[in-house]
Coordinates of C-alpha atoms in Angstrom, one line a residue:
Chain A
M16 CA 41.8 65.4 146.5
R17 CA 41.8 69.2 148.3
E18 CA 44.9 67.8 150.2
L19 CA 46.4 67.3 146.8
F20 CA 45.8 70.3 145.6
S21 CA 46.3 73.4 148.5
P22 CA 50.1 72.5 148.8
A23 CA 50.4 73.0 145.0
V24 CA 48.4 75.9 145.1
L25 CA 50.4 76.7 148.3
F26 CA 53.7 75.6 145.7
C27 CA 52.3 77.7 142.5
A28 CA 52.0 81.3 144.6
L29 CA 55.3 80.8 146.5
A30 CA 56.9 80.3 143.1
L31 CA 55.5 82.4 141.1
G32 CA 56.3 85.5 143.9
F33 CA 59.9 84.3 144.0
S34 CA 60.8 84.0 140.0
A35 CA 59.7 87.6 139.5
A36 CA 62.1 88.3 142.4
D37 CA 64.4 86.5 140.4
R38 CA 64.1 88.1 137.3
L39 CA 65.3 91.4 138.9
R40 CA 68.2 90.1 140.6
K41 CA 69.1 88.7 137.0
R42 CA 68.1 91.8 135.3
E43 CA 70.3 93.8 137.7
T44 CA 72.9 90.9 136.6
A45 CA 73.6 91.4 133.8
L46 CA 73.2 95.2 133.4
C47 CA 76.2 95.6 136.2
A48 CA 78.0 92.3 133.8
L49 CA 77.1 94.2 130.9
R50 CA 79.1 97.5 131.9
Q51 CA 81.6 95.3 133.6
M52 CA 82.2 94.1 130.0
L53 CA 81.7 98.0 128.7
L54 CA 85.0 99.2 131.1
E55 CA 86.6 96.5 129.9
V56 CA 85.7 97.1 125.7
H57 CA 87.0 101.0 127.2
L58 CA 90.0 100.4 128.9
S59 CA 91.6 98.0 125.7
L60 CA 90.5 100.9 123.5
S61 CA 92.4 103.5 125.8
F62 CA 95.5 102.1 125.7
G63 CA 95.6 99.2 122.9
S64 CA 93.6 99.5 119.4
V65 CA 93.0 95.3 119.3
P66 CA 90.1 95.6 116.3
L67 CA 86.2 95.1 118.2
P68 CA 85.7 91.9 117.2
A69 CA 88.8 90.2 118.6
L70 CA 88.3 91.8 121.2
L71 CA 84.9 90.9 121.9
L72 CA 85.7 87.2 121.0
S73 CA 88.5 87.3 123.9
L74 CA 86.4 89.0 126.3
S75 CA 83.6 86.2 125.6
Q76 CA 86.2 83.7 127.2
E77 CA 86.4 85.4 130.1
A78 CA 84.7 83.6 132.9
R79 CA 83.4 86.9 134.6
F80 CA 81.5 88.0 132.0
A81 CA 79.3 84.6 131.2
R82 CA 76.9 86.3 132.7
V83 CA 76.7 88.7 129.9
P84 CA 74.0 87.0 127.7
F85 CA 74.3 89.9 125.1
L86 CA 78.5 88.5 124.7
S87 CA 77.4 85.1 124.4
A88 CA 74.8 85.7 121.0
L89 CA 77.4 87.8 119.9
T90 CA 80.2 85.4 120.1
L91 CA 78.0 83.0 118.5
L92 CA 77.1 84.8 115.7
L93 CA 80.4 86.5 115.1
Q94 CA 81.7 82.9 115.0
N95 CA 79.5 81.4 112.8
G96 CA 80.7 84.2 110.4
E97 CA 78.2 87.2 110.3
A98 CA 79.6 90.5 110.3
L99 CA 79.6 92.6 113.1
P100 CA 76.8 95.4 113.0
D101 CA 74.4 92.3 112.0
A102 CA 75.8 90.6 114.7
W103 CA 75.6 93.9 117.3
N104 CA 72.1 93.8 116.2
A105 CA 71.0 90.6 116.6
A106 CA 72.2 90.3 120.1
A107 CA 71.3 93.3 121.1
A108 CA 67.2 93.2 120.2
A109 CA 67.8 89.3 121.4
A110 CA 69.0 90.6 125.1
A111 CA 66.2 93.1 125.6
S112 CA 65.0 90.1 127.6
S113 CA 67.0 89.9 130.4
L114 CA 68.7 93.4 129.9
G115 CA 65.1 94.7 129.4
K116 CA 63.7 97.7 126.8
E117 CA 66.3 100.2 128.1
G118 CA 69.1 97.4 128.2
S119 CA 68.6 96.5 124.3
A120 CA 67.6 100.4 123.5
L121 CA 71.3 101.2 125.0
L122 CA 73.2 98.6 123.3
L123 CA 71.5 99.2 119.4
R124 CA 72.3 103.2 120.1
L125 CA 76.3 102.0 120.6
G126 CA 76.2 99.5 118.2
A127 CA 75.5 102.7 115.5
V128 CA 78.7 104.3 116.2
L129 CA 81.1 101.8 117.5
G130 CA 83.7 101.0 115.6
K131 CA 83.0 103.8 112.9
T132 CA 84.9 106.6 114.5
D133 CA 88.4 107.5 115.4
K134 CA 90.0 106.5 119.3
P135 CA 88.6 110.0 121.0
G136 CA 85.2 109.5 119.8
Q137 CA 84.5 105.4 120.5
L138 CA 85.9 106.4 124.2
E139 CA 84.0 109.1 124.3
V140 CA 80.3 107.3 123.0
L141 CA 81.3 104.3 125.2
S142 CA 81.8 106.9 128.4
R143 CA 78.6 108.1 127.4
E144 CA 76.4 104.7 127.5
I145 CA 78.6 103.9 130.6
A146 CA 77.3 106.6 132.6
A147 CA 73.5 105.4 131.2
L148 CA 74.2 102.5 132.0
D149 CA 75.6 103.0 135.7
A150 CA 71.9 105.1 135.5
L151 CA 70.0 101.7 134.4
C152 CA 71.9 99.9 136.8
A153 CA 71.1 101.6 140.2
A154 CA 67.0 101.8 139.0
A155 CA 67.7 98.0 138.7
L156 CA 68.9 98.2 142.4
Q157 CA 66.5 99.9 143.8
K158 CA 63.6 98.2 141.7
R159 CA 65.1 94.6 143.6
R160 CA 65.3 96.2 146.6
R161 CA 61.8 97.5 146.3
N162 CA 59.9 95.2 144.5
G163 CA 62.2 91.7 145.1
A164 CA 60.7 91.2 148.5
L165 CA 57.4 92.4 148.0
Y166 CA 56.6 89.7 145.1
R167 CA 58.2 87.1 147.4
A168 CA 56.6 88.6 150.5
A169 CA 53.1 89.1 148.2
G170 CA 53.7 84.8 146.9
A171 CA 54.1 83.5 150.2
F172 CA 50.8 85.7 151.1
F173 CA 48.4 84.4 148.6
G174 CA 49.8 81.2 149.3
V175 CA 49.8 80.9 152.4
S176 CA 46.0 82.3 152.3
A177 CA 45.3 80.0 149.9
F178 CA 46.1 76.9 151.4
L179 CA 44.2 77.6 154.4
I180 CA 40.9 79.0 152.5
L181 CA 41.3 75.7 150.7
M182 CA 41.5 73.1 153.4
Chain B
M6 CA 99.7 79.1 102.8
E7 CA 97.6 81.8 103.7
H8 CA 94.5 81.9 101.4
R9 CA 94.9 84.6 98.5
G10 CA 92.7 85.5 95.4
F11 CA 89.6 86.7 94.4
E12 CA 86.8 85.1 96.3
S13 CA 89.3 86.4 99.4
A14 CA 89.6 89.2 98.2
V15 CA 86.1 90.0 98.0
E16 CA 85.2 88.8 101.4
C17 CA 84.8 92.5 102.2
L18 CA 81.9 93.6 100.3
P19 CA 78.6 93.7 101.1
A20 CA 76.8 90.4 100.1
A21 CA 74.5 91.9 97.6
L22 CA 77.8 93.2 95.8
R23 CA 80.2 89.8 96.4
E24 CA 77.0 87.8 94.9
K25 CA 77.4 89.4 91.3
L26 CA 81.0 89.3 91.1
L27 CA 80.9 85.5 91.8
L28 CA 78.6 85.0 89.7
L29 CA 82.1 85.6 87.2
P30 CA 83.1 83.7 85.1
E31 CA 86.2 81.8 86.3
G32 CA 88.9 83.2 83.3
V33 CA 87.3 86.5 84.7
R34 CA 87.7 85.8 87.9
A35 CA 91.6 84.3 87.6
Q36 CA 92.8 87.3 85.6
C37 CA 91.7 90.7 87.5
F38 CA 93.9 92.3 89.4
E39 CA 91.4 95.7 91.0
I40 CA 88.3 95.9 92.1
R41 CA 87.4 99.4 91.9
L42 CA 84.0 100.5 94.2
R43 CA 83.2 104.6 93.9
K44 CA 80.7 105.6 95.2
Q45 CA 76.9 105.7 93.1
Q46 CA 79.0 104.1 90.4
P47 CA 79.7 101.5 88.5
V48 CA 82.0 98.9 90.0
V49 CA 85.1 98.7 87.5
L50 CA 87.1 95.6 87.0
F51 CA 90.8 96.0 85.9
G52 CA 92.7 92.8 85.0
A53 CA 94.3 91.5 82.5
F54 CA 90.9 91.1 80.1
G55 CA 91.8 95.0 80.4
C56 CA 88.6 96.9 81.8
G57 CA 84.8 96.3 82.0
V58 CA 82.0 97.2 84.2
L59 CA 80.3 94.6 85.9
Q60 CA 77.1 93.7 85.0
S61 CA 73.4 92.9 87.1
D62 CA 73.4 89.6 85.5
G63 CA 77.0 88.4 86.9
T64 CA 79.3 89.3 83.7
L65 CA 81.2 92.0 82.9
G66 CA 80.5 95.0 80.1
K67 CA 82.6 97.5 77.8
T68 CA 80.1 100.1 78.8
A69 CA 77.9 101.5 81.7
G70 CA 74.8 101.2 80.3
S71 CA 71.6 100.6 82.5
A72 CA 72.4 97.1 83.4
A73 CA 75.3 97.8 85.3
V74 CA 75.4 96.9 88.6
I75 CA 76.4 100.9 90.8
C76 CA 77.5 100.8 94.5
T77 CA 75.9 102.5 96.9
G78 CA 76.9 105.0 99.4
E79 CA 75.6 102.2 101.7
Q80 CA 77.3 99.6 100.4
L81 CA 80.6 101.5 100.0
D82 CA 81.1 102.7 103.8
A83 CA 80.1 98.8 104.9
A84 CA 83.1 97.9 102.3
F85 CA 85.7 100.5 103.7
H86 CA 84.1 98.9 107.7
C87 CA 84.6 95.5 106.9
C88 CA 88.8 96.6 105.8
C89 CA 88.8 98.0 108.6
E90 CA 87.6 94.9 110.7
Y91 CA 85.0 97.3 111.7
S92 CA 87.0 99.0 113.5
V93 CA 88.4 102.8 112.4
Y94 CA 90.2 103.4 115.5
A95 CA 92.4 101.2 115.3
H96 CA 93.5 101.5 110.8
E97 CA 94.2 105.2 111.7
N98 CA 97.6 105.1 110.7
D99 CA 96.9 103.1 107.1
L100 CA 94.5 105.7 106.7
L101 CA 96.6 108.4 106.8
R102 CA 98.7 106.5 104.4
G103 CA 95.5 105.4 101.8
F104 CA 95.2 102.5 102.1
L105 CA 93.9 99.2 104.3
T106 CA 95.1 96.0 104.1
F107 CA 91.9 92.8 103.8
H108 CA 93.3 88.8 103.7
G109 CA 97.1 90.2 102.5
N110 CA 95.2 92.5 99.8
R111 CA 96.2 95.8 99.9
V112 CA 92.9 98.1 100.4
G113 CA 93.5 102.0 98.4
L114 CA 90.9 104.0 99.3
V115 CA 89.8 108.1 98.6
G116 CA 87.9 110.6 100.5
S117 CA 88.1 114.0 101.5
A118 CA 91.4 115.3 103.7
V119 CA 91.4 116.6 107.3
C120 CA 94.1 118.8 107.7
D121 CA 95.6 120.5 111.2
A122 CA 96.6 124.4 111.1
A123 CA 100.3 123.7 110.3
G124 CA 98.6 122.0 107.2
S125 CA 99.7 117.9 107.9
M126 CA 96.6 115.3 107.6
T127 CA 94.9 114.7 110.8
A128 CA 92.2 111.8 109.1
V129 CA 90.8 111.5 106.0
R130 CA 86.2 111.1 106.7
D131 CA 83.9 110.9 103.6
I132 CA 85.4 108.1 101.7
T133 CA 84.2 107.9 98.0
G134 CA 86.5 105.4 96.9
L135 CA 88.0 102.1 97.3
N136 CA 90.3 99.8 95.2
V137 CA 90.4 96.2 96.0
R138 CA 93.4 95.1 94.5
V139 CA 93.6 91.3 94.1
A140 CA 96.4 89.5 95.6
R141 CA 97.3 86.3 94.7
D142 CA 99.7 82.9 95.8
V143 CA 101.8 81.6 92.6
P144 CA 103.9 78.9 94.4
G145 CA 107.2 78.6 92.1
C146 CA 106.6 81.7 90.4
A147 CA 110.0 82.4 91.4
R148 CA 111.4 79.7 90.5
A149 CA 114.7 81.2 87.7
L150 CA 115.3 83.7 90.3
L151 CA 116.0 81.4 93.4
G152 CA 119.9 81.1 91.8
L153 CA 120.1 84.8 92.5
F154 CA 120.6 84.0 96.0
R155 CA 122.2 80.9 96.7
D156 CA 125.6 80.3 97.3
G157 CA 126.3 83.8 97.1
A158 CA 125.6 84.1 93.5
A159 CA 124.2 87.9 94.1
Q160 CA 124.9 90.3 97.4
S161 CA 121.9 92.7 96.7
V162 CA 119.2 92.1 94.5
I163 CA 116.4 94.6 92.4
L164 CA 112.9 93.3 91.4
A165 CA 111.5 95.7 89.1
G166 CA 108.0 95.7 87.4
P167 CA 105.5 97.7 86.4
P168 CA 102.5 98.1 88.4
A169 CA 100.9 94.8 88.6
S170 CA 103.7 93.0 86.8
G171 CA 103.2 90.9 90.1
K172 CA 106.7 91.8 92.2
T173 CA 105.0 91.2 95.5
T174 CA 103.8 87.4 94.2
M175 CA 107.3 87.1 93.3
L176 CA 108.8 88.2 96.3
R177 CA 106.0 86.3 98.5
D178 CA 107.0 82.9 96.9
L179 CA 110.9 84.1 96.6
I180 CA 110.3 84.5 101.1
V181 CA 108.7 81.0 101.2
S182 CA 111.5 79.5 98.7
L183 CA 114.7 80.9 100.6
S184 CA 113.0 80.2 104.1
S185 CA 111.4 76.9 104.1
L186 CA 112.8 75.1 107.1
E187 CA 111.7 72.2 104.9
H188 CA 114.5 72.5 102.5
E189 CA 117.8 72.3 103.0
G190 CA 119.8 75.4 103.2
A191 CA 117.1 78.3 104.6
Q192 CA 118.5 81.2 104.8
K193 CA 117.6 83.6 107.8
L194 CA 115.4 86.4 106.3
C195 CA 113.8 89.4 107.7
V196 CA 110.6 90.9 105.6
I197 CA 109.5 94.7 105.7
D198 CA 106.3 94.7 105.4
A199 CA 105.1 98.1 105.6
R200 CA 101.7 97.3 103.7
Q201 CA 100.8 93.7 105.1
E202 CA 101.1 92.3 101.5
L203 CA 103.7 89.8 101.9
F204 CA 103.1 88.0 105.4
V205 CA 102.7 83.8 104.8
A206 CA 101.1 82.0 106.4
H207 CA 103.9 79.2 106.4
T208 CA 104.2 76.8 109.2
A209 CA 107.7 76.5 109.0
L210 CA 109.4 79.4 107.9
N211 CA 112.8 81.0 108.6
C212 CA 112.0 84.2 108.5
D213 CA 110.4 87.2 111.1
F214 CA 107.4 89.4 109.1
Y215 CA 107.6 92.8 110.5
R216 CA 104.6 93.9 109.8
G217 CA 103.1 97.8 109.1
Y218 CA 106.3 99.0 110.8
P219 CA 108.0 102.1 108.9
M220 CA 110.5 101.2 106.7
E221 CA 113.1 102.7 108.7
I222 CA 112.6 101.5 112.0
A223 CA 112.2 97.9 110.7
I224 CA 115.4 97.6 109.4
D225 CA 117.5 99.1 112.5
N226 CA 115.8 96.6 114.7
A227 CA 116.2 94.0 111.7
V228 CA 119.6 94.9 111.3
K229 CA 120.6 95.3 115.2
T230 CA 118.9 92.4 116.5
M231 CA 118.0 90.1 113.9
S232 CA 120.9 88.8 112.3
P233 CA 119.1 88.7 109.4
Q234 CA 121.1 87.1 106.0
L235 CA 118.4 88.8 103.8
I236 CA 116.3 91.6 104.5
V237 CA 113.3 91.5 101.8
C238 CA 111.2 95.0 101.4
D239 CA 108.1 95.7 99.0
E240 CA 108.4 99.0 96.6
I241 CA 110.5 100.9 98.3
A242 CA 109.8 105.4 96.6
T243 CA 111.5 107.8 99.9
K244 CA 114.9 108.8 100.4
R245 CA 114.3 107.6 104.1
E246 CA 113.5 104.4 102.7
V247 CA 116.9 104.2 101.0
D248 CA 119.0 105.8 103.5
A249 CA 117.4 103.0 106.1
I250 CA 119.0 100.2 103.6
C251 CA 121.8 102.3 102.6
Y252 CA 122.5 102.1 106.5
G253 CA 121.3 98.0 106.7
V254 CA 124.1 97.6 103.2
N255 CA 126.7 99.1 105.0
C256 CA 125.6 96.5 108.3
G257 CA 126.7 93.7 106.0
V258 CA 123.3 93.0 105.0
R259 CA 121.5 91.5 102.0
F260 CA 118.2 92.9 100.6
L261 CA 116.1 92.3 98.2
V262 CA 114.0 95.2 97.3
G263 CA 110.8 96.2 95.4
V264 CA 110.7 98.9 92.8
H265 CA 108.4 100.2 90.3
A266 CA 109.4 100.9 87.0
S267 CA 108.6 99.8 83.2
S268 CA 112.0 99.9 81.3
K269 CA 115.8 99.9 82.1
A270 CA 116.1 102.9 81.1
E271 CA 113.2 104.1 84.2
L272 CA 114.5 101.6 86.3
L273 CA 118.4 103.6 86.5
R274 CA 116.7 107.1 86.0
R275 CA 115.2 107.0 89.1
T276 CA 116.8 109.0 92.1
Q277 CA 116.6 106.2 94.7
V278 CA 118.3 103.4 92.6
Q279 CA 121.1 105.6 91.7
R280 CA 122.2 105.7 95.5
L281 CA 121.4 101.9 96.1
L282 CA 123.6 101.6 93.0
E283 CA 126.4 103.9 94.3
T284 CA 126.4 101.2 97.4
R285 CA 127.8 98.4 94.8
A286 CA 125.9 96.3 96.6
F287 CA 123.1 95.7 94.5
D288 CA 124.9 94.2 91.6
R289 CA 121.8 92.4 90.1
A290 CA 118.4 94.3 88.7
V291 CA 115.6 91.9 88.0
L292 CA 113.0 93.5 85.3
L293 CA 109.5 92.0 85.2
A294 CA 107.5 92.3 81.8
S295 CA 103.9 94.1 82.2
A296 CA 102.1 90.5 81.6
P297 CA 101.9 88.0 82.0
V298 CA 102.7 88.5 85.7
G299 CA 105.9 87.1 86.4
T300 CA 107.5 87.0 83.5
V301 CA 111.4 87.9 84.0
S302 CA 112.1 90.1 80.7
A303 CA 115.5 90.9 81.6
V304 CA 118.0 90.3 84.4
L305 CA 121.3 93.3 84.4
A306 CA 124.2 92.2 86.3
G307 CA 128.0 94.2 86.5
R308 CA 128.4 97.0 84.0
T309 CA 125.1 96.7 82.5
L310 CA 123.8 99.0 86.1
F311 CA 127.2 100.8 87.0
D312 CA 127.2 101.6 84.0
A313 CA 124.4 103.2 83.3

């Protein structure tokens, strides 16, 4: 029994540590991809006047934005006939798990004004939120570097310790 | 064909209003021309039945009592943003011209103008009213006029009628009938669809649509590059538009133009029409009756037009 239980504890501790580190990495990736997406929206609005639903649907087709869960959820809702403001808010709320509370709040803030003003107004709002997202990305990167290794090491340490004690 | 009609027009409205409107009897929906929304005011419908106020039980009343459906500010904003495809920035020019187009239905809007120091209008804010005009396709409604455009029967034609007499509906039907590649002798058409109401999503048309272009630019482009046999324009109004049509006529292109006019006398009094007739290229004018929609009341030709 002990021969089976000890490796199981070791495996669980390692998995917990590595999955906590992986969550940090995924959050950073999602925030960076979202930033890239907003930059693309900013660029499209600067040089064109494509309506937002069409623009978002075309961005969702691009492979580089496949890792933006917010965009996938939003696209699905739009394709189901939801109005953009409702779809945006629902997708932003659902994105809290991948982007964190700050990322979700940023999207909700953006959704309240996106598409509702003239072009200079839209570009200004987008620039401000992209700057806020820059700060979130930097914080996520720092957190991943600081805590990622720590979580993995802690998982390995507790796993090995428990393994040795139980053996 | 692009889906048009009452059900299509009300898609721009918030669910609460849309559901009430869809409860209206089929006969009322079929005869409705306009749905008027005003901030904190009852929803009013105009149509062949006259004027009616939408009631909360999905009927049409004559007065705005306690049962009348009131359009809130939030509902008006939601309808406005939906008509803008949730992208106001993409419709800034349309807003300055006072209308948007939703699924081929023209939506007039009223608000407060923002002007610059020179007095030019730069933006519209605080939208307080929308007028959703219900566009309809009536296949075959212009069959009686097809002879005018075949075998050189007429050079250029003016299609005149009072508001809501079916000018745009007839123009759309003529576009399909004259340029359909499903029949022999399809003509090469260019449609100057400045208000984006004439567009027909038909799979086989020998027709090019200039959507949202200012009329004078579109006519210039069409004449120079598309070699059309016939150019179709809706609702000409300004001197610049008439100048552009005269330029096209002088280049040898035939025109079919829509004009607001309730009677022969009113038509011939219009300065723009007089200028078109001076070119001697417009040798027919079709007058539509106010009701029922699409009824031809007279076809003016030859001396009837030029001796006026």
